[in-house]
Coordinates of C-alpha atoms in Angstrom, one line a residue:
X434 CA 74.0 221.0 358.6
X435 CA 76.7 220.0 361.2
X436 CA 77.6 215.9 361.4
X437 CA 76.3 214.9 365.1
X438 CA 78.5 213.2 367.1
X439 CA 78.4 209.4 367.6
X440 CA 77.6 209.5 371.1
X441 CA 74.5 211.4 370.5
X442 CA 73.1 207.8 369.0
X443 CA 73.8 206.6 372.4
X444 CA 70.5 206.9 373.9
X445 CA 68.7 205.8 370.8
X446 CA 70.7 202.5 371.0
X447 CA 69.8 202.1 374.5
X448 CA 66.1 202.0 373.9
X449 CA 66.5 199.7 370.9
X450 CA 68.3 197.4 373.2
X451 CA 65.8 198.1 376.2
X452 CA 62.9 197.2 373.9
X453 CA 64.5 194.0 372.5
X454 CA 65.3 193.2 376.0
X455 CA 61.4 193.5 376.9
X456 CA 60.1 191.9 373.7
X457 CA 62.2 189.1 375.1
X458 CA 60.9 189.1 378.1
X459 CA 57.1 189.4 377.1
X460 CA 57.6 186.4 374.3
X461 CA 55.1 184.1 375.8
X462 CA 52.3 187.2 375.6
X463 CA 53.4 188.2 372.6
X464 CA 53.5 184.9 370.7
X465 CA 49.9 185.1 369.6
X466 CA 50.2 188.5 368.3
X467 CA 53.3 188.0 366.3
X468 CA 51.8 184.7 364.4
X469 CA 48.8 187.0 363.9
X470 CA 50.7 189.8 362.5
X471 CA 52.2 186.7 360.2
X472 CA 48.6 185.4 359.2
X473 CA 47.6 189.0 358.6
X474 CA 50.7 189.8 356.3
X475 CA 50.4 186.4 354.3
X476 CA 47.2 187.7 353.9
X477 CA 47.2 190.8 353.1
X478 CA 48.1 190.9 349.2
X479 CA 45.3 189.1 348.7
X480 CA 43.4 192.3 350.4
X481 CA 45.2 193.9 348.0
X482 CA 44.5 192.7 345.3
X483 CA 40.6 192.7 345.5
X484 CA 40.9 196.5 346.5
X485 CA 42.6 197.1 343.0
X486 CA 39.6 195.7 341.4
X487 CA 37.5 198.1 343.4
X488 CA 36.4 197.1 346.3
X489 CA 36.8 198.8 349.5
X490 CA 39.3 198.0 352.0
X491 CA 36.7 197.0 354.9
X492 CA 34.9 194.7 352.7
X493 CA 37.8 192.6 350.8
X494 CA 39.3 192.5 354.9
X495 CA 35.8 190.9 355.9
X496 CA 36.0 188.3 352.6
X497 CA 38.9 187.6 352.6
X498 CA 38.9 186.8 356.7
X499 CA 36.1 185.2 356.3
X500 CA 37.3 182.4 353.7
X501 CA 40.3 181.7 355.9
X502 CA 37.9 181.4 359.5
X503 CA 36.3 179.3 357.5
X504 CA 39.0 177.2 356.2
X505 CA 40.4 177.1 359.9
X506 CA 37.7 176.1 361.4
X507 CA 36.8 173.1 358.8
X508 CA 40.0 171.6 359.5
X509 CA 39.3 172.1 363.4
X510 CA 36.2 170.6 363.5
X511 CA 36.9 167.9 361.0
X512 CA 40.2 166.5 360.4
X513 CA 41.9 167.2 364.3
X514 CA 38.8 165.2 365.9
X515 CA 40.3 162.0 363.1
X516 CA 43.5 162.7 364.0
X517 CA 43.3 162.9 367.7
X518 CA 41.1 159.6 367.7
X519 CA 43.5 158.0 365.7
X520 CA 46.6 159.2 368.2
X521 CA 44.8 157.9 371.0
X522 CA 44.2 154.4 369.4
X523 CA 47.8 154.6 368.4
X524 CA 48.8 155.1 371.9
X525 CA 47.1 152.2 373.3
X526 CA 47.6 149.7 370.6
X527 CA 50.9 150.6 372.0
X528 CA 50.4 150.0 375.1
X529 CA 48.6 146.9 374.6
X530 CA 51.9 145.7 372.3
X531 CA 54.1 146.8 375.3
X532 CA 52.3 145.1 378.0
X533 CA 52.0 141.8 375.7
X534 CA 55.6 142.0 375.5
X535 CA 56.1 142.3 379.4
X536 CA 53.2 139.4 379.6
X537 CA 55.3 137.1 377.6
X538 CA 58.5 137.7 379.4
X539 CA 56.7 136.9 382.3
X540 CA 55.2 133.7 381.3
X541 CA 59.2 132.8 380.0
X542 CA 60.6 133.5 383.1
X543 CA 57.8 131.5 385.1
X544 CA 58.8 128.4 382.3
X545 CA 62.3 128.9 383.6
X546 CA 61.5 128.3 387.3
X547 CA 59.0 125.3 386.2
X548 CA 61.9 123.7 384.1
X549 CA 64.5 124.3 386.7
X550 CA 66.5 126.4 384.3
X551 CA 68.9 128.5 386.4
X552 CA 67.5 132.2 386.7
X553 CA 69.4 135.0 384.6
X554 CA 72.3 137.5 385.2
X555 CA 71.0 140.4 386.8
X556 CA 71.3 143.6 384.7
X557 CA 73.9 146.2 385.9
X558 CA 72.7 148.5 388.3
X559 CA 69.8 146.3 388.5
X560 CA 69.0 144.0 392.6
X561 CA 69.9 140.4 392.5
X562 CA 66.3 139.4 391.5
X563 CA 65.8 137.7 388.7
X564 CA 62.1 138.4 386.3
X565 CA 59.6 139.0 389.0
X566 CA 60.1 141.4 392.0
X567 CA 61.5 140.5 395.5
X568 CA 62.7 136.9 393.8
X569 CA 65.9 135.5 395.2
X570 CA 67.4 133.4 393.1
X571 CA 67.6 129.8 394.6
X572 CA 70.3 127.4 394.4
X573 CA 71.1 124.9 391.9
X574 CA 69.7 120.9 392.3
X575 CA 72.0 119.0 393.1
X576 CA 72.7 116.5 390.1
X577 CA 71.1 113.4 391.8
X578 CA 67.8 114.9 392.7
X579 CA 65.4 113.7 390.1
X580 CA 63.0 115.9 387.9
X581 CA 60.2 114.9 389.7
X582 CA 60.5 116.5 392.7
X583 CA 62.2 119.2 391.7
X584 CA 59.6 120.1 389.0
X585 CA 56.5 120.2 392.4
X586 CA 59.1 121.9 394.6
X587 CA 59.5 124.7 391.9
X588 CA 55.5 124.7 391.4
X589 CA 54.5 125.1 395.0
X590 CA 57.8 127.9 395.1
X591 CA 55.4 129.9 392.7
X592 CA 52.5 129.1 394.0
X593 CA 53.7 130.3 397.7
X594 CA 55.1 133.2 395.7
X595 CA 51.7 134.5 394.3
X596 CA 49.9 133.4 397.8
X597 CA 51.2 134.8 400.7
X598 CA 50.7 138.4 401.6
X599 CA 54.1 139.1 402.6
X600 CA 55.4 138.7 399.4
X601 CA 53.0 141.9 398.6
X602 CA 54.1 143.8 401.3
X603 CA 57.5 143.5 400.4
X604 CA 56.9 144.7 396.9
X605 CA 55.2 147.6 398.1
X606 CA 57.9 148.5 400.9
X607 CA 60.8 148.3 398.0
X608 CA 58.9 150.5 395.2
X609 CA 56.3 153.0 397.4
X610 CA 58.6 156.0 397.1
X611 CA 59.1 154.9 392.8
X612 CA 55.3 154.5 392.8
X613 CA 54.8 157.9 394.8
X614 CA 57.2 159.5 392.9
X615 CA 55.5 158.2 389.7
X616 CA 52.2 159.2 390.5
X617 CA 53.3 162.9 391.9
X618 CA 54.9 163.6 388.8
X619 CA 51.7 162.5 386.7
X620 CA 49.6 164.5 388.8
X621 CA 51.9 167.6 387.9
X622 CA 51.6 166.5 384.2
X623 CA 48.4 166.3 384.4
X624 CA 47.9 170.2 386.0
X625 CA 50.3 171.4 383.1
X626 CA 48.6 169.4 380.3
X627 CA 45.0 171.4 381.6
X628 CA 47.2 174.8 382.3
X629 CA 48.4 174.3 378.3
X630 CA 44.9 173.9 377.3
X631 CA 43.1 176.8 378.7
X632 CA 46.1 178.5 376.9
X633 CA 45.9 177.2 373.8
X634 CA 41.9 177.3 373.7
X635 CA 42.9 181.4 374.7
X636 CA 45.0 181.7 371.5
X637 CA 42.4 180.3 369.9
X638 CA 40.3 183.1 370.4
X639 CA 43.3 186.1 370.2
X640 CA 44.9 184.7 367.1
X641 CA 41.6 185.2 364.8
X642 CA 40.8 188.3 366.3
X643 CA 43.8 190.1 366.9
X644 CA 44.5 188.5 362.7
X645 CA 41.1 190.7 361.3
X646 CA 42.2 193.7 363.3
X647 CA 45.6 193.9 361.9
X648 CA 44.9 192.8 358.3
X649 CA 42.4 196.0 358.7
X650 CA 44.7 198.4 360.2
X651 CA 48.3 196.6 358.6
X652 CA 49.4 199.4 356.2
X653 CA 48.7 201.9 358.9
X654 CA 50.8 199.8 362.2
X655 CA 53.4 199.7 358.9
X656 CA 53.6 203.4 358.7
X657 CA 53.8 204.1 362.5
X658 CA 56.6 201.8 362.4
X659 CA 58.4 203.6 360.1
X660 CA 58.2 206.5 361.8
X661 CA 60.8 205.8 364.3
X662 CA 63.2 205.7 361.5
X663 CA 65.2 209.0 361.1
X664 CA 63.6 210.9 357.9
X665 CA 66.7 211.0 355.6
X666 CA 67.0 206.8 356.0
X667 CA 62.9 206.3 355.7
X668 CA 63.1 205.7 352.7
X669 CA 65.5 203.3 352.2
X670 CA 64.5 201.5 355.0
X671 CA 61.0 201.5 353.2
X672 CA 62.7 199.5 350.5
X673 CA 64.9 197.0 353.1
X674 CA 61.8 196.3 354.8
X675 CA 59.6 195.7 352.1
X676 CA 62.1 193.6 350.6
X677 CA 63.0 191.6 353.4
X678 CA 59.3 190.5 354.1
X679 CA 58.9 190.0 350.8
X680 CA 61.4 187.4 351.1
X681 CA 60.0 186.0 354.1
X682 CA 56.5 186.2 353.1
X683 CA 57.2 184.0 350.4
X684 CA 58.6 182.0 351.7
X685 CA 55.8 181.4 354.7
X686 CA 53.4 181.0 351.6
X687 CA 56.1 178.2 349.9
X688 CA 57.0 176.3 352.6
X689 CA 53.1 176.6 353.9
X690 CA 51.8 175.2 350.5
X691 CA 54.5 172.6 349.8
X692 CA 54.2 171.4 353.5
X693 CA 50.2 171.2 352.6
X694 CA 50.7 169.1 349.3
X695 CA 53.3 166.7 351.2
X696 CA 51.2 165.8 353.9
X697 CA 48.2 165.6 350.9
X698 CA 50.3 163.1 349.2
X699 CA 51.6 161.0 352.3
X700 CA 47.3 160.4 352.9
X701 CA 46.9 159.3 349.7
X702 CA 49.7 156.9 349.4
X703 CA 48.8 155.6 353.3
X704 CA 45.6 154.8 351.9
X705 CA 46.5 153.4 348.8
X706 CA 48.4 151.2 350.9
X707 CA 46.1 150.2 353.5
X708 CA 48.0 151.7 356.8
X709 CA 45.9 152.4 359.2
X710 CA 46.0 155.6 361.1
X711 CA 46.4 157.6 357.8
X712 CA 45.0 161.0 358.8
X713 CA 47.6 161.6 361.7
X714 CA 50.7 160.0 360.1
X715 CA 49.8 162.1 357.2
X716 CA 49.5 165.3 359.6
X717 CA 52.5 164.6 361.7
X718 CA 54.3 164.1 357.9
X719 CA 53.2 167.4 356.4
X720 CA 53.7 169.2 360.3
X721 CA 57.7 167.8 360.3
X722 CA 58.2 168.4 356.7
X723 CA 59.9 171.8 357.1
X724 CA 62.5 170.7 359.9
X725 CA 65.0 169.8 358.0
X726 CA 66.8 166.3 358.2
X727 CA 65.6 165.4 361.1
X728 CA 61.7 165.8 360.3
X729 CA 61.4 163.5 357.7
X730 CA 63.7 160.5 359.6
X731 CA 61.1 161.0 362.4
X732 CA 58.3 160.8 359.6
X733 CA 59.8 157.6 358.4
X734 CA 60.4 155.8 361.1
X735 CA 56.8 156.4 363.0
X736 CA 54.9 155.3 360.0
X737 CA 57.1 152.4 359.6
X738 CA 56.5 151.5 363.9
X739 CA 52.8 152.2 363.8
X740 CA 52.2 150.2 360.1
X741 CA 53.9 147.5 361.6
X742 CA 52.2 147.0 364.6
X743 CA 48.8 147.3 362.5
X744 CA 49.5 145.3 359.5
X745 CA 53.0 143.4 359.3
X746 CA 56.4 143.8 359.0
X747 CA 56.0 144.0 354.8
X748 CA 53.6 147.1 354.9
X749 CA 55.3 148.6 357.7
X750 CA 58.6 148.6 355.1
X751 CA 56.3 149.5 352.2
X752 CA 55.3 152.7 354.2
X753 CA 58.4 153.3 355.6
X754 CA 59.9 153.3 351.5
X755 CA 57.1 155.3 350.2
X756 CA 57.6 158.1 352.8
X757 CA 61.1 158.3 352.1
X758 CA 60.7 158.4 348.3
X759 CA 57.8 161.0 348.5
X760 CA 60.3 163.4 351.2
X761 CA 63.5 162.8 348.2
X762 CA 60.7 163.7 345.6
X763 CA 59.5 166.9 347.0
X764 CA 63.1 167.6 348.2
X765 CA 64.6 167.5 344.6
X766 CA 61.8 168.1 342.1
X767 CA 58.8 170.3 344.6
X768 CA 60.5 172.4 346.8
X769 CA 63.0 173.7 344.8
X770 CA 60.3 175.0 342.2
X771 CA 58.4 176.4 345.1
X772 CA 60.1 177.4 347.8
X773 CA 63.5 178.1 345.8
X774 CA 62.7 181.1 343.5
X775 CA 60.9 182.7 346.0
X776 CA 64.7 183.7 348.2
X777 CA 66.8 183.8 345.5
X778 CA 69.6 181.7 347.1
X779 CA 72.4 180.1 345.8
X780 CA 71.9 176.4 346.4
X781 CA 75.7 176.6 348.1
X782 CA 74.3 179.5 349.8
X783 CA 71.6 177.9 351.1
X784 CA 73.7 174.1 352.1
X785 CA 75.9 177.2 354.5
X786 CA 72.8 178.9 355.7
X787 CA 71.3 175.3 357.4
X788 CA 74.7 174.3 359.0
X789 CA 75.1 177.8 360.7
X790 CA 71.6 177.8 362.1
X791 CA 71.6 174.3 362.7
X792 CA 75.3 175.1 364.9
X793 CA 73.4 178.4 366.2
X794 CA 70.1 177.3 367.8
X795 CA 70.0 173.8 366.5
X796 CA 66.4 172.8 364.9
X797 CA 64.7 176.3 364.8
X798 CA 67.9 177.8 363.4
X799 CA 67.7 175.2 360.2
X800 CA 63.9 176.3 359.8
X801 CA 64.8 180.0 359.5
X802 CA 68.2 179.8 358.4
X803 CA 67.0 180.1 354.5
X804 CA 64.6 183.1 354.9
X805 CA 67.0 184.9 357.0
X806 CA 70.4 184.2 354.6
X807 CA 67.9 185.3 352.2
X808 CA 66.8 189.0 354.1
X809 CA 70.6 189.2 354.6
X810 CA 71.4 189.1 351.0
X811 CA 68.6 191.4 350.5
X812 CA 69.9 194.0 352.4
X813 CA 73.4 193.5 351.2
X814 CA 72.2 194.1 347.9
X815 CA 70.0 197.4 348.7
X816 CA 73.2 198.8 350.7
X817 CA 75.9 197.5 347.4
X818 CA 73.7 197.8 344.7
X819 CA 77.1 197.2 341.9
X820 CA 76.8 193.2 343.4
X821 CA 73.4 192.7 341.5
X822 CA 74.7 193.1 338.0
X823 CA 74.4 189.6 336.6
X824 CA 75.8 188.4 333.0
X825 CA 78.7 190.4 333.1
X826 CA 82.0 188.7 331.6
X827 CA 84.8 188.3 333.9
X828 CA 87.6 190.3 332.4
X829 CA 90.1 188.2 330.5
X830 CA 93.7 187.4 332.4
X831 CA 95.6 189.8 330.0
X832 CA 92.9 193.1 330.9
X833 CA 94.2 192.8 333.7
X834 CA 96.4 195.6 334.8
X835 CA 99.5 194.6 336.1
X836 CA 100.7 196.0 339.0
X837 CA 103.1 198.6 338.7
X838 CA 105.8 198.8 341.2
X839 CA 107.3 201.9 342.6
X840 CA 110.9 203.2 341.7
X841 CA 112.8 203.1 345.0
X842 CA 114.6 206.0 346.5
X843 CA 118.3 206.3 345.1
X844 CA 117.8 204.4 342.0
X845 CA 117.1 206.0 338.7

């Protein structure tokens, strides 16, 4: 059989880079149908497993989906309503801590007026007014005058301040474009924040459906798949592929069930301490836990803010302690064990595989980097095959063949 040219694989290489281009394109459609692929391939042993103890494919698909709808919708229905309370109470406590704050400054820059203490600098960048708006500051007593006097004149200054109408319509003349600006960009969060809910209430109807159809029909959308491979490479790209989501399968089903018994153990030890809020500081821990570095610092430092505010400085640094000795725990001893095995990385490998993703696309590259430094040794492995023999001595300095040079010309 004649070797064909290589521009004849010119067209094929168009349309693999015409349907990446559209894949691109369609990302936001296609989102829910890729993590339902995911959900059906994590999945899908399971299927497989139950259909080699006999039962039939339709059946272990409907049990199997059925314990995981399930699942899903216990957690919906019971811990999100906790946790969504408890953000909401976490947002105005706050609020309420913020606008004590604000209060207080207040109150200390009326004291200063009262005492006759001169106002402060102005911050850079910042009008010639000192704490409240539209305040000019006045001139220092002369040394003579006594306290007396200047004490009521600085009382009836406030008092006028507070009083007279003009005062308010200079506030609102200096800040109605701020305010209208303000309020025209919480109107457009607002239509946004109800535009990302009817999505996300959409994808929660796609996701589980579009799931059971593909866990039923996976082996099949599989085979069509590898159908646009040329025959005389099907087979080895069989192997690639199944190796390569293998690899990130498990390591979906790893990071999913370490992430899991992380944010298991952050609600116990929030309890156990008494900070309040557990149930979302325990979610947000075990939702960050796979962003690497900067995940757990964000874990850290929110429990230690939020069990401050609630309960004192001293549990806030309790909390703060115990959620960075539970991330150094699961970092060394957990996720190794779990997560680890199922790659097959070098740990080297793996320290180089988080700095180029992290350099590449920053946070999402760190969270794939492993799997896909994993699929990429896979494949160098199926394609060199001699690079997987393990065990074997490195040959001794003086097996080493020397090299031999050549005679030169003229010289015998």
């Amino acid at each position: 059989m004649a070797r064909r040219a290589w521009w004849f694989y010119i067209p094929h290489l168009v349309l693999a880079l015409a349907g990446l281009w559209l894949v691109y394109r369609l990302r936001s459609a296609l989102a829910p149908f890729f993590i339902a692929y995911i959900l059906a391939a994590l999945l899908d042993p399971q299927v497989r497993r139950m259909e080699a103890r006999g039962w039939r494919r339709g059946r272990a698909v409907a049990a199997i989906f059925g314990i995981f709808l399930l699942v899903f919708l216990s957690i919906l229905f019971t811990v999100v309503p906790v946790a969504v309370g408890e953000i909401r109470q976490i947002s105005r406590q706050i609020s309420t801590y913020v606008g004590d704050v604000q209060m207080r400054a207040g109150q200390a820059e009326r004291a200063r007026d009262i005492l006759g203490m001169p106002p402060r600098e102005p911050l850079p960048g910042v009008g010639t007014g000192g704490g409240l708006p539209g305040r000019t500051p006045t001139p220092e007593a002369p040394a003579e005058t006594p306290a007396g006097p200047l004490l009521l004149a600085k009382l009836q200054e406030i008092i006028h301040r507070f009083q007279v109408p003009l005062y308010l319509q200079d506030l609102v003349a200096r800040h109605a474009g701020d305010v209208y600006a303000a309020l025209a960009r919480r109107v457009g969060a607002w239509v946004q924040a109800a535009l990302g809910s009817a999505g996300f209430l959409l994808w929660l109807v796609i996701i589980p459906v579009a799931t059971f159809y593909l866990l039923n029909d996976i082996q099949r959308v599989r085979g069509r798949l590898l159908l646009l491979v040329p025959e005389k490479h099907r087979t080895a790209a069989q192997a690639i592929a199944q190796d390569v989501a293998e690899v990130f399968l498990s390591y979906l089903r790893g990071l999913t069930l370490v992430s899991a018994l992380y944010g298991l153990a952050m609600l116990l030890a929030l309890v156990l301490i008494g900070v309040p809020y557990a149930v979302a500081l325990a979610l947000l821990a075990g939702a960050l836990y796979p962003v690497p570095i900067l995940g757990p610092l964000i874990t850290v430092v929110t429990i230690f803010i939020v069990a401050s505010l609630g309960m004192g400085w001293g549990v806030g640094a309790l909390g703060g302690g115990v959620a960075l000795a539970a991330n150094q725990v699961f970092d060394q001893l957990v996720t190794p064990r779990i997560v680890g095995k199922s790659v097959g990385l070098h740990p080297v490998l793996s320290m180089i595989a988080l700095l180029a993703g992290a350099d590449l696309l920053g946070l999402l590259g760190m969270v794939l980097a492993v799997p896909v430094a994993g699929a990429i040794q896979v494949v160098v492995l199926r394609l060199l095959p001699w690079l997987r023999s393990e065990g074997a001595p490195a040959p001794a300095a003086e097996e080493i063949p020397k090299r031999i040079r050549p005679p030169r010309p003229g010289r015998h």
